[in-house]
mmCIF file of C-alpha atoms in Angstrom:
data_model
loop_
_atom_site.group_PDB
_atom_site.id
_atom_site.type_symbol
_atom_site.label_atom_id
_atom_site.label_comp_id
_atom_site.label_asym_id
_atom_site.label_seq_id
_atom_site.Cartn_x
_atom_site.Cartn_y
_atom_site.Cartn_z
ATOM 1 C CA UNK A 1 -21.850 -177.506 83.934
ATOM 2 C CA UNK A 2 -20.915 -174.052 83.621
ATOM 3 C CA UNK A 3 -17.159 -173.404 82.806
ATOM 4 C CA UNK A 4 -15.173 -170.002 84.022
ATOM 5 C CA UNK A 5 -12.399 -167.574 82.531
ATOM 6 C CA UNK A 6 -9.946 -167.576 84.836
ATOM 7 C CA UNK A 7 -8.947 -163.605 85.610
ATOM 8 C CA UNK A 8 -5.491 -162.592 86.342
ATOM 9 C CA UNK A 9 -4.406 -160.304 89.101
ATOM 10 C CA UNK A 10 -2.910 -161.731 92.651
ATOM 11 C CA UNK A 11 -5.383 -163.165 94.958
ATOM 12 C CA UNK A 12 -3.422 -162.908 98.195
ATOM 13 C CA UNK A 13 -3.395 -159.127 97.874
ATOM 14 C CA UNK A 14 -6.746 -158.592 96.605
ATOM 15 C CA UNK A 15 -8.171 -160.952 99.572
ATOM 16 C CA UNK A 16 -6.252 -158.542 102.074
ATOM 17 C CA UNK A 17 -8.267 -155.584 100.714
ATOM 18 C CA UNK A 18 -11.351 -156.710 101.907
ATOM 19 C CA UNK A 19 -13.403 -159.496 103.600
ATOM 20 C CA UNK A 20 -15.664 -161.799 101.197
ATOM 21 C CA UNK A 21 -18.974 -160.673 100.547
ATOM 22 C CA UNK A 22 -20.106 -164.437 101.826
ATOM 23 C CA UNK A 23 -18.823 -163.612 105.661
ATOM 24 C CA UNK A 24 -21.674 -161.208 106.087
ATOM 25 C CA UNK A 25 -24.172 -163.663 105.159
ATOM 26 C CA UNK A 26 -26.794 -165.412 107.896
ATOM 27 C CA UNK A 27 -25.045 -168.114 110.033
ATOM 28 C CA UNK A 28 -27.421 -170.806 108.248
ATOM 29 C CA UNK A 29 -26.443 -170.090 104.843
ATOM 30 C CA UNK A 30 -22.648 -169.944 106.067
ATOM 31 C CA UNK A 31 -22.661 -173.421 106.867
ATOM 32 C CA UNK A 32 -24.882 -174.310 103.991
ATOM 33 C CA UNK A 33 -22.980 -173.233 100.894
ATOM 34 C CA UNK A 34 -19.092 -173.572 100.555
ATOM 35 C CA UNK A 35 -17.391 -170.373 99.044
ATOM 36 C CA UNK A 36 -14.479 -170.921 96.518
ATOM 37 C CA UNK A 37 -12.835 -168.433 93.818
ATOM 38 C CA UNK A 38 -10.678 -169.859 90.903
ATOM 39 C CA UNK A 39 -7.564 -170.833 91.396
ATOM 40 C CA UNK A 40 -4.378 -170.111 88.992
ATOM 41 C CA UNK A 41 -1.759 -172.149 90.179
ATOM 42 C CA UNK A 42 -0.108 -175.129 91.805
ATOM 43 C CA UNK A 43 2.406 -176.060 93.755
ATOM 44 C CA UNK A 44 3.729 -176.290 97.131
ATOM 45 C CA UNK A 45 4.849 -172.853 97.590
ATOM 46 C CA UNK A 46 1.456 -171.064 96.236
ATOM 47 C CA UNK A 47 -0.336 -173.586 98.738
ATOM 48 C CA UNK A 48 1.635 -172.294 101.303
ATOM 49 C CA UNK A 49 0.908 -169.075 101.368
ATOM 50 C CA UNK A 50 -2.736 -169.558 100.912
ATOM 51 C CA UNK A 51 -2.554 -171.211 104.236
ATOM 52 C CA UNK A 52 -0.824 -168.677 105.756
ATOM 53 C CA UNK A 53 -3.266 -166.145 104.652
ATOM 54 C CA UNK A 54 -6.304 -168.413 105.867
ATOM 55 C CA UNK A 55 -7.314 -169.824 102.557
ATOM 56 C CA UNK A 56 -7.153 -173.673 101.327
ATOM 57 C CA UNK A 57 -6.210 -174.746 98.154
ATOM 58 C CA UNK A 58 -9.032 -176.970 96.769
ATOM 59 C CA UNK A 59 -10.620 -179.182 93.532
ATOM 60 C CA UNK A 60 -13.626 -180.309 92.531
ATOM 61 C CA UNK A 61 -13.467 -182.701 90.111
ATOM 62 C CA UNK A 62 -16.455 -184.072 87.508
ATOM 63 C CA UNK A 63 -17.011 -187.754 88.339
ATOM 64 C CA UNK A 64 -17.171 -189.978 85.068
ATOM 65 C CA UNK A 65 -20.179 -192.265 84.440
ATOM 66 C CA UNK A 66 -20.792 -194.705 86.972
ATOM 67 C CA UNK A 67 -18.996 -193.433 89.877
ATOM 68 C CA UNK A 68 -15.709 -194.302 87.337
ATOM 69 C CA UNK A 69 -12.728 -191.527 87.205
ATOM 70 C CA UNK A 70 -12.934 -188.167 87.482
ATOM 71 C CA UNK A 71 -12.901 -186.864 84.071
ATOM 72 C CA UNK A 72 -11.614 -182.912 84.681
ATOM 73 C CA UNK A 73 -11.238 -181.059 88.099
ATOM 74 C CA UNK A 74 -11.243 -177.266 88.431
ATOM 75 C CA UNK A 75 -8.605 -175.679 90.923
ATOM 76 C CA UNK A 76 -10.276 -173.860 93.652
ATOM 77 C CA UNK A 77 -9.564 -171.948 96.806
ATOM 78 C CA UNK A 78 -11.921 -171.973 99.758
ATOM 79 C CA UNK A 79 -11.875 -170.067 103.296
ATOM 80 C CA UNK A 80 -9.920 -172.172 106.075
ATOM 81 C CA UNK A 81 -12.438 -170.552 108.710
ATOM 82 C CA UNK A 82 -15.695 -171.317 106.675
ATOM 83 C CA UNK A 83 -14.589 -174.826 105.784
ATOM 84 C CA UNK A 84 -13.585 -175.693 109.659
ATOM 85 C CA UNK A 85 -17.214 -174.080 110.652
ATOM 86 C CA UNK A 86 -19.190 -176.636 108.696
ATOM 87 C CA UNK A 87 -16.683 -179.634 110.050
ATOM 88 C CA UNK A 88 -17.654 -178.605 113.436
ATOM 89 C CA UNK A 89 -21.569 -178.270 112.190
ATOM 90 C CA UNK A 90 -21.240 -181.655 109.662
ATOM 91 C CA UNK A 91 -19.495 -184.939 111.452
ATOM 92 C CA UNK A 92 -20.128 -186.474 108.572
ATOM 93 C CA UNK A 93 -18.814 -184.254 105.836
ATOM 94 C CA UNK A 94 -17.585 -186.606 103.570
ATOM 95 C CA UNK A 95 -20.685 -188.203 103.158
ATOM 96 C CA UNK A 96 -22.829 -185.368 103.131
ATOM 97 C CA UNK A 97 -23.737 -183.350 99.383
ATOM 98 C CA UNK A 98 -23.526 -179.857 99.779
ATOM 99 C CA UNK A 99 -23.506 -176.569 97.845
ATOM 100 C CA UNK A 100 -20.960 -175.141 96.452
ATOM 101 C CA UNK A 101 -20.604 -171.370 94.900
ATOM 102 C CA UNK A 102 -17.632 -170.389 92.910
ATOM 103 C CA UNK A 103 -17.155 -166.196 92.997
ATOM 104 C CA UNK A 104 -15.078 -164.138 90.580
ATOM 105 C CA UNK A 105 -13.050 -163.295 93.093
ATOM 106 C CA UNK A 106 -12.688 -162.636 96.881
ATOM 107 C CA UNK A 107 -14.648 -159.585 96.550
ATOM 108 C CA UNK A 108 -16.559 -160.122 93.844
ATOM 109 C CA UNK A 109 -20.554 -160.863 94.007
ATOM 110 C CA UNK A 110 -20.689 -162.419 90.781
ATOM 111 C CA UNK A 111 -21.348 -166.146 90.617
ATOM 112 C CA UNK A 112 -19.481 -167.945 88.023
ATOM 113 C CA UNK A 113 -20.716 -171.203 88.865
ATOM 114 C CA UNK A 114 -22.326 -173.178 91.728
ATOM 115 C CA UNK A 115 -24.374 -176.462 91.962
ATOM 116 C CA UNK A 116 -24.083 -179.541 94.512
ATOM 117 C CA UNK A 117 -21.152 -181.208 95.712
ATOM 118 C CA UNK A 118 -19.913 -184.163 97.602
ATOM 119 C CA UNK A 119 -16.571 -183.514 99.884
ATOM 120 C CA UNK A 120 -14.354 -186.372 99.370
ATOM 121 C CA UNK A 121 -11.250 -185.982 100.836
ATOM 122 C CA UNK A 122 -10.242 -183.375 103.983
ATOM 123 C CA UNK A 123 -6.418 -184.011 104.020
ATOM 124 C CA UNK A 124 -5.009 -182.589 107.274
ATOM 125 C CA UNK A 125 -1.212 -182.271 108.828
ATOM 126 C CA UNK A 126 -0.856 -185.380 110.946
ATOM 127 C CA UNK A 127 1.063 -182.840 113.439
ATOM 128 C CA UNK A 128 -1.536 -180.383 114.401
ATOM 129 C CA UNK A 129 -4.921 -181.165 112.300
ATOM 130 C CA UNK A 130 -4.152 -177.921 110.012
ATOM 131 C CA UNK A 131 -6.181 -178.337 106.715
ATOM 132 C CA UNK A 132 -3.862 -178.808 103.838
ATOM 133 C CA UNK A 133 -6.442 -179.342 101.318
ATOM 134 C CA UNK A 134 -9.643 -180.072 100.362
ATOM 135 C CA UNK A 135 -11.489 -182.598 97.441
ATOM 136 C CA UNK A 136 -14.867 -182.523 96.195
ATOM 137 C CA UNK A 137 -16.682 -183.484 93.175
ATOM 138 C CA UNK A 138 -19.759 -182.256 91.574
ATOM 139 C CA UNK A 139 -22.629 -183.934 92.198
ATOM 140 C CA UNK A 140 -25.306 -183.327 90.032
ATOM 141 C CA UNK A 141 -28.889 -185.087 89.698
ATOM 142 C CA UNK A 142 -28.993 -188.333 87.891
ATOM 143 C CA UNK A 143 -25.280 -189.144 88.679
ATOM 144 C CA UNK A 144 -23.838 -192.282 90.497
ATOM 145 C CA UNK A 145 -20.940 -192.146 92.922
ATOM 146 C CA UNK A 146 -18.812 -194.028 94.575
ATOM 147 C CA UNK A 147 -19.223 -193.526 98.476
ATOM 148 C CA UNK A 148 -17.408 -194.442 101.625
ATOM 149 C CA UNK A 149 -20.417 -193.730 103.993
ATOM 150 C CA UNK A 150 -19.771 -193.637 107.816
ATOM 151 C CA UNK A 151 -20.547 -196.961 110.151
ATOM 152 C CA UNK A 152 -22.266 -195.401 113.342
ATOM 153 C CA UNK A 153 -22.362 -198.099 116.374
ATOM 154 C CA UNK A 154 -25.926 -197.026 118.764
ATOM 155 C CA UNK A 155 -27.014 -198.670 121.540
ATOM 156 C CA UNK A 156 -23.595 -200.460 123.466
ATOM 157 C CA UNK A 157 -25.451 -199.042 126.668
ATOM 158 C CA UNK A 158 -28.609 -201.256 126.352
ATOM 159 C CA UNK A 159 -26.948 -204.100 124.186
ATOM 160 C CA UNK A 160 -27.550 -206.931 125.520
ATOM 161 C CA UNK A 161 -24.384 -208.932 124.856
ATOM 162 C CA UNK A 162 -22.083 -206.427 126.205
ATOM 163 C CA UNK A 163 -24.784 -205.871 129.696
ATOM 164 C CA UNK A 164 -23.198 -209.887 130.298
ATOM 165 C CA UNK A 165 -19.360 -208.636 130.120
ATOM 166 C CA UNK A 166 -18.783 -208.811 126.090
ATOM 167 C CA UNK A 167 -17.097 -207.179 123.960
ATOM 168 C CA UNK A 168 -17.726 -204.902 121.083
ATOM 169 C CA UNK A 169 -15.437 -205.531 118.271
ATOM 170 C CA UNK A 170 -15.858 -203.477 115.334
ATOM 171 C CA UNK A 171 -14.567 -204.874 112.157
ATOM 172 C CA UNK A 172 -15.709 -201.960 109.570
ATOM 173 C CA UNK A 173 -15.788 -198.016 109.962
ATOM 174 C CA UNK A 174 -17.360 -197.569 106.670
ATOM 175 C CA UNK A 175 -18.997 -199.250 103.667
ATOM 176 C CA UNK A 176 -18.345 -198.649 100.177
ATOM 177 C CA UNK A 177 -21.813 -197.926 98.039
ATOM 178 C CA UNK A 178 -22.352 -197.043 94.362
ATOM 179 C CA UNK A 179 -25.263 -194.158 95.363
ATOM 180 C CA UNK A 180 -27.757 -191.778 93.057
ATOM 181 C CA UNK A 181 -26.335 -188.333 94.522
ATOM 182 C CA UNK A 182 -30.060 -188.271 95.570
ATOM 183 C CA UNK A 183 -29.627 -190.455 97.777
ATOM 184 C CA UNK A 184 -26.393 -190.406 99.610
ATOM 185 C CA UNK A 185 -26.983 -191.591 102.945
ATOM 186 C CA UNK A 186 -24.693 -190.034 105.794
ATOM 187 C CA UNK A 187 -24.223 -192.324 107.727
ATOM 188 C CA UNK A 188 -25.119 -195.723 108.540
ATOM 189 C CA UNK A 189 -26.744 -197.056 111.927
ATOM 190 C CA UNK A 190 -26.004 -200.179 113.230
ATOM 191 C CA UNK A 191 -28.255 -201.153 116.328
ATOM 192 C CA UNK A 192 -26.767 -203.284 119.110
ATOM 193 C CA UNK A 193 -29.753 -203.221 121.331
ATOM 194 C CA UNK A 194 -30.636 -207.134 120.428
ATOM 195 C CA UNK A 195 -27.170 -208.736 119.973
ATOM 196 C CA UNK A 196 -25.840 -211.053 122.349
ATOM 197 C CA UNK A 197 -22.765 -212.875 122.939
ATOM 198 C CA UNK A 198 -21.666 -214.741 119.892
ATOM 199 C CA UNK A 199 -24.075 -212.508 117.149
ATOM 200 C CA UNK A 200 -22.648 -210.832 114.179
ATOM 201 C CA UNK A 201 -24.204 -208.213 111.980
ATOM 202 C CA UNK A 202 -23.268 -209.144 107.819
ATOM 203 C CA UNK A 203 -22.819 -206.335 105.241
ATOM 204 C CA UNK A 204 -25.786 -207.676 104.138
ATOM 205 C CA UNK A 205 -27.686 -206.999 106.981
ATOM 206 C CA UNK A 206 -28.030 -203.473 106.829
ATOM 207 C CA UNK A 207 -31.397 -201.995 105.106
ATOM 208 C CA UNK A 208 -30.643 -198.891 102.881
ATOM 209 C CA UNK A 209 -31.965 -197.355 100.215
ATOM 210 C CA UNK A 210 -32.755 -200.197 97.007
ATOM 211 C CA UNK A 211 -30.950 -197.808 94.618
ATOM 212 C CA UNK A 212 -27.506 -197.949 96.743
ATOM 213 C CA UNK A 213 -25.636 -200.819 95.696
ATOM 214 C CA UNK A 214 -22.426 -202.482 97.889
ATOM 215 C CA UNK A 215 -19.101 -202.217 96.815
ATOM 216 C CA UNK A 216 -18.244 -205.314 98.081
ATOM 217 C CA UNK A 217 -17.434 -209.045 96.742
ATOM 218 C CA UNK A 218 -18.461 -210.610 99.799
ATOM 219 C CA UNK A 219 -21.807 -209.218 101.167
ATOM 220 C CA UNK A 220 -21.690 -211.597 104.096
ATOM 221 C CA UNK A 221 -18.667 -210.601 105.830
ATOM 222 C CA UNK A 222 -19.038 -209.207 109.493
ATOM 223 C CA UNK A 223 -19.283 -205.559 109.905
ATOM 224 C CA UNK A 224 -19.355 -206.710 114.206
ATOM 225 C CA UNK A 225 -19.518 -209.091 116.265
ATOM 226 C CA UNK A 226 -20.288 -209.583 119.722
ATOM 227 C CA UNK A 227 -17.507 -211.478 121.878
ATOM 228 C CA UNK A 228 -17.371 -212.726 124.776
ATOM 229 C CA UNK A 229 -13.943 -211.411 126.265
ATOM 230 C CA UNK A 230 -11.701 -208.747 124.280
ATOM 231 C CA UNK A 231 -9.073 -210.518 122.375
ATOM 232 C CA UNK A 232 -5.541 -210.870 122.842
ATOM 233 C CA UNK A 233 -3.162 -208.235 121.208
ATOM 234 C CA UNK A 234 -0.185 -210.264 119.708
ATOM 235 C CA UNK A 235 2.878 -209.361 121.559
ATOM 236 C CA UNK A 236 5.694 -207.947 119.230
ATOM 237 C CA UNK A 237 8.082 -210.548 118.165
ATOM 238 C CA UNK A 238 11.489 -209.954 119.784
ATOM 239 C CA UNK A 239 14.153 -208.569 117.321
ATOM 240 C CA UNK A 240 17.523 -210.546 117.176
ATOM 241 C CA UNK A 241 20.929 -208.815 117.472
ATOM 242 C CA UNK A 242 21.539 -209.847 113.944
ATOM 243 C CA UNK A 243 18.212 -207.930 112.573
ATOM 244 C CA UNK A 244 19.534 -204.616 115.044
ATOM 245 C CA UNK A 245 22.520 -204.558 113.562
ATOM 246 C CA UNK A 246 21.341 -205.328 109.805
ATOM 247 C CA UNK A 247 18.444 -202.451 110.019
ATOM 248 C CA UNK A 248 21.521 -200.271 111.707
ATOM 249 C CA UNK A 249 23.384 -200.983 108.791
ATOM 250 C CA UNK A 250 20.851 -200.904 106.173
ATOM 251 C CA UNK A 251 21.703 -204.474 104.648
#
């Protein structure tokens, strides 16, 4: 992997000057290739104003052997609008290896390094969605990595457990696999089409790729099952005067 000199200079003002060279390039390739520049510093009130000039503060980080920790990460800064274009094109981002090119500088058409990438993490503000940051890791051929790939749920309107009044009750959103970075699945699929009242579908169950290999110590837990009626919510346990007045009081 290719390694960078960092260049001084202010990259607020320089990124007023002039729009990247990357926003004049074909719609496809926009939403193929994330666009990043070095990135200096750290801190609360540089991220800040990155946001506020339409920038996110980013790292990408080089995985260890074996999906294990990440052994360096590179500070980066990538274009809010860009990065929010390929959410809305990628609903599964996370899971998803893309490319990644890192420029000199917001102007600058030289290519200090650029290769394949996995997003990991899109951290948002609980408040409004606003991007606050963004992780991602190289992900280079031959490498293994640790991978919380999507559950996806098809076929609730033909299933025949839920046509007799059941109910759907999804135990897992995701499943943890150690993949090849060639073979990173998206998502996975889960077909309800046959399940009636009672069924289940294991970890175990689903059919991937004979390379990927669960992260789990029990492959037979449920991922869903069909029930009949939707279970009862526990009602909230009523809170004496004693615990009001202790939680008022901090004791």
């Amino acid at each position: 992997m290719a390694t960078w000199r960092r260049g001084g200079g202010d990259l607020l003002r320089r990124a007023a000057v002039a729009a990247p060279p990357w926003r004049l390039t074909p719609s496809a390739a926009y939403h193929r290739t994330i666009q990043a520049v070095p990135r200096e510093h750290t801190g609360s009130r540089v991220a800040a104003k990155l946001r506020a000039a339409g920038f996110i503060p980013s790292v990408v980080l080089s995985p260890g052997e074996g999906g294990g920790p990440a052994t360096q990460k590179q500070l980066l800064t990538t274009e809010a609008k860009q990065i929010r274009e390929i959410l809305k094109q990628s609903p599964f981002f996370c899971s998803t290896p893309i490319q990644l090119q890192v420029r000199a500088g917001p102007r600058s058409a030289v290519v200090l390094d650029s290769g394949t990438v996995l997003p990991i993490k899109v951290h948002r503000k609980e408040e409004t969605g606003e991007i606050l940051n963004l992780v991602m890791a190289w992900a280079e051929k031959g490498l293994e990595m640790k991978v919380d790939v999507p559950v996806v749920y098809k076929g609730e309107d033909v299933c025949l457990g839920l046509k007799k009044g059941g109910y759907l009750h999804k135990i897992r959103t995701s499943l943890k696999y150690l993949c090849p970075t060639e073979h990173i699945p998206p998502k996975i699929e889960v077909d309800l089409t046959n399940l009636d009242i009672g069924d289940r579908v294991l970890m175990h169950d689903i059919e991937v790729h004979p390379s990927l290999k669960l992260l789990s110590k029990n492959d037979t837990m449920p991922i869903c099952k069909i029930l009949a009626t939707k279970p009862v919510e526990p009602e909230p346990k009523p809170i004496s005067e004693a615990t009001e007045t202790q939680e008022a009081t901090g004791v």
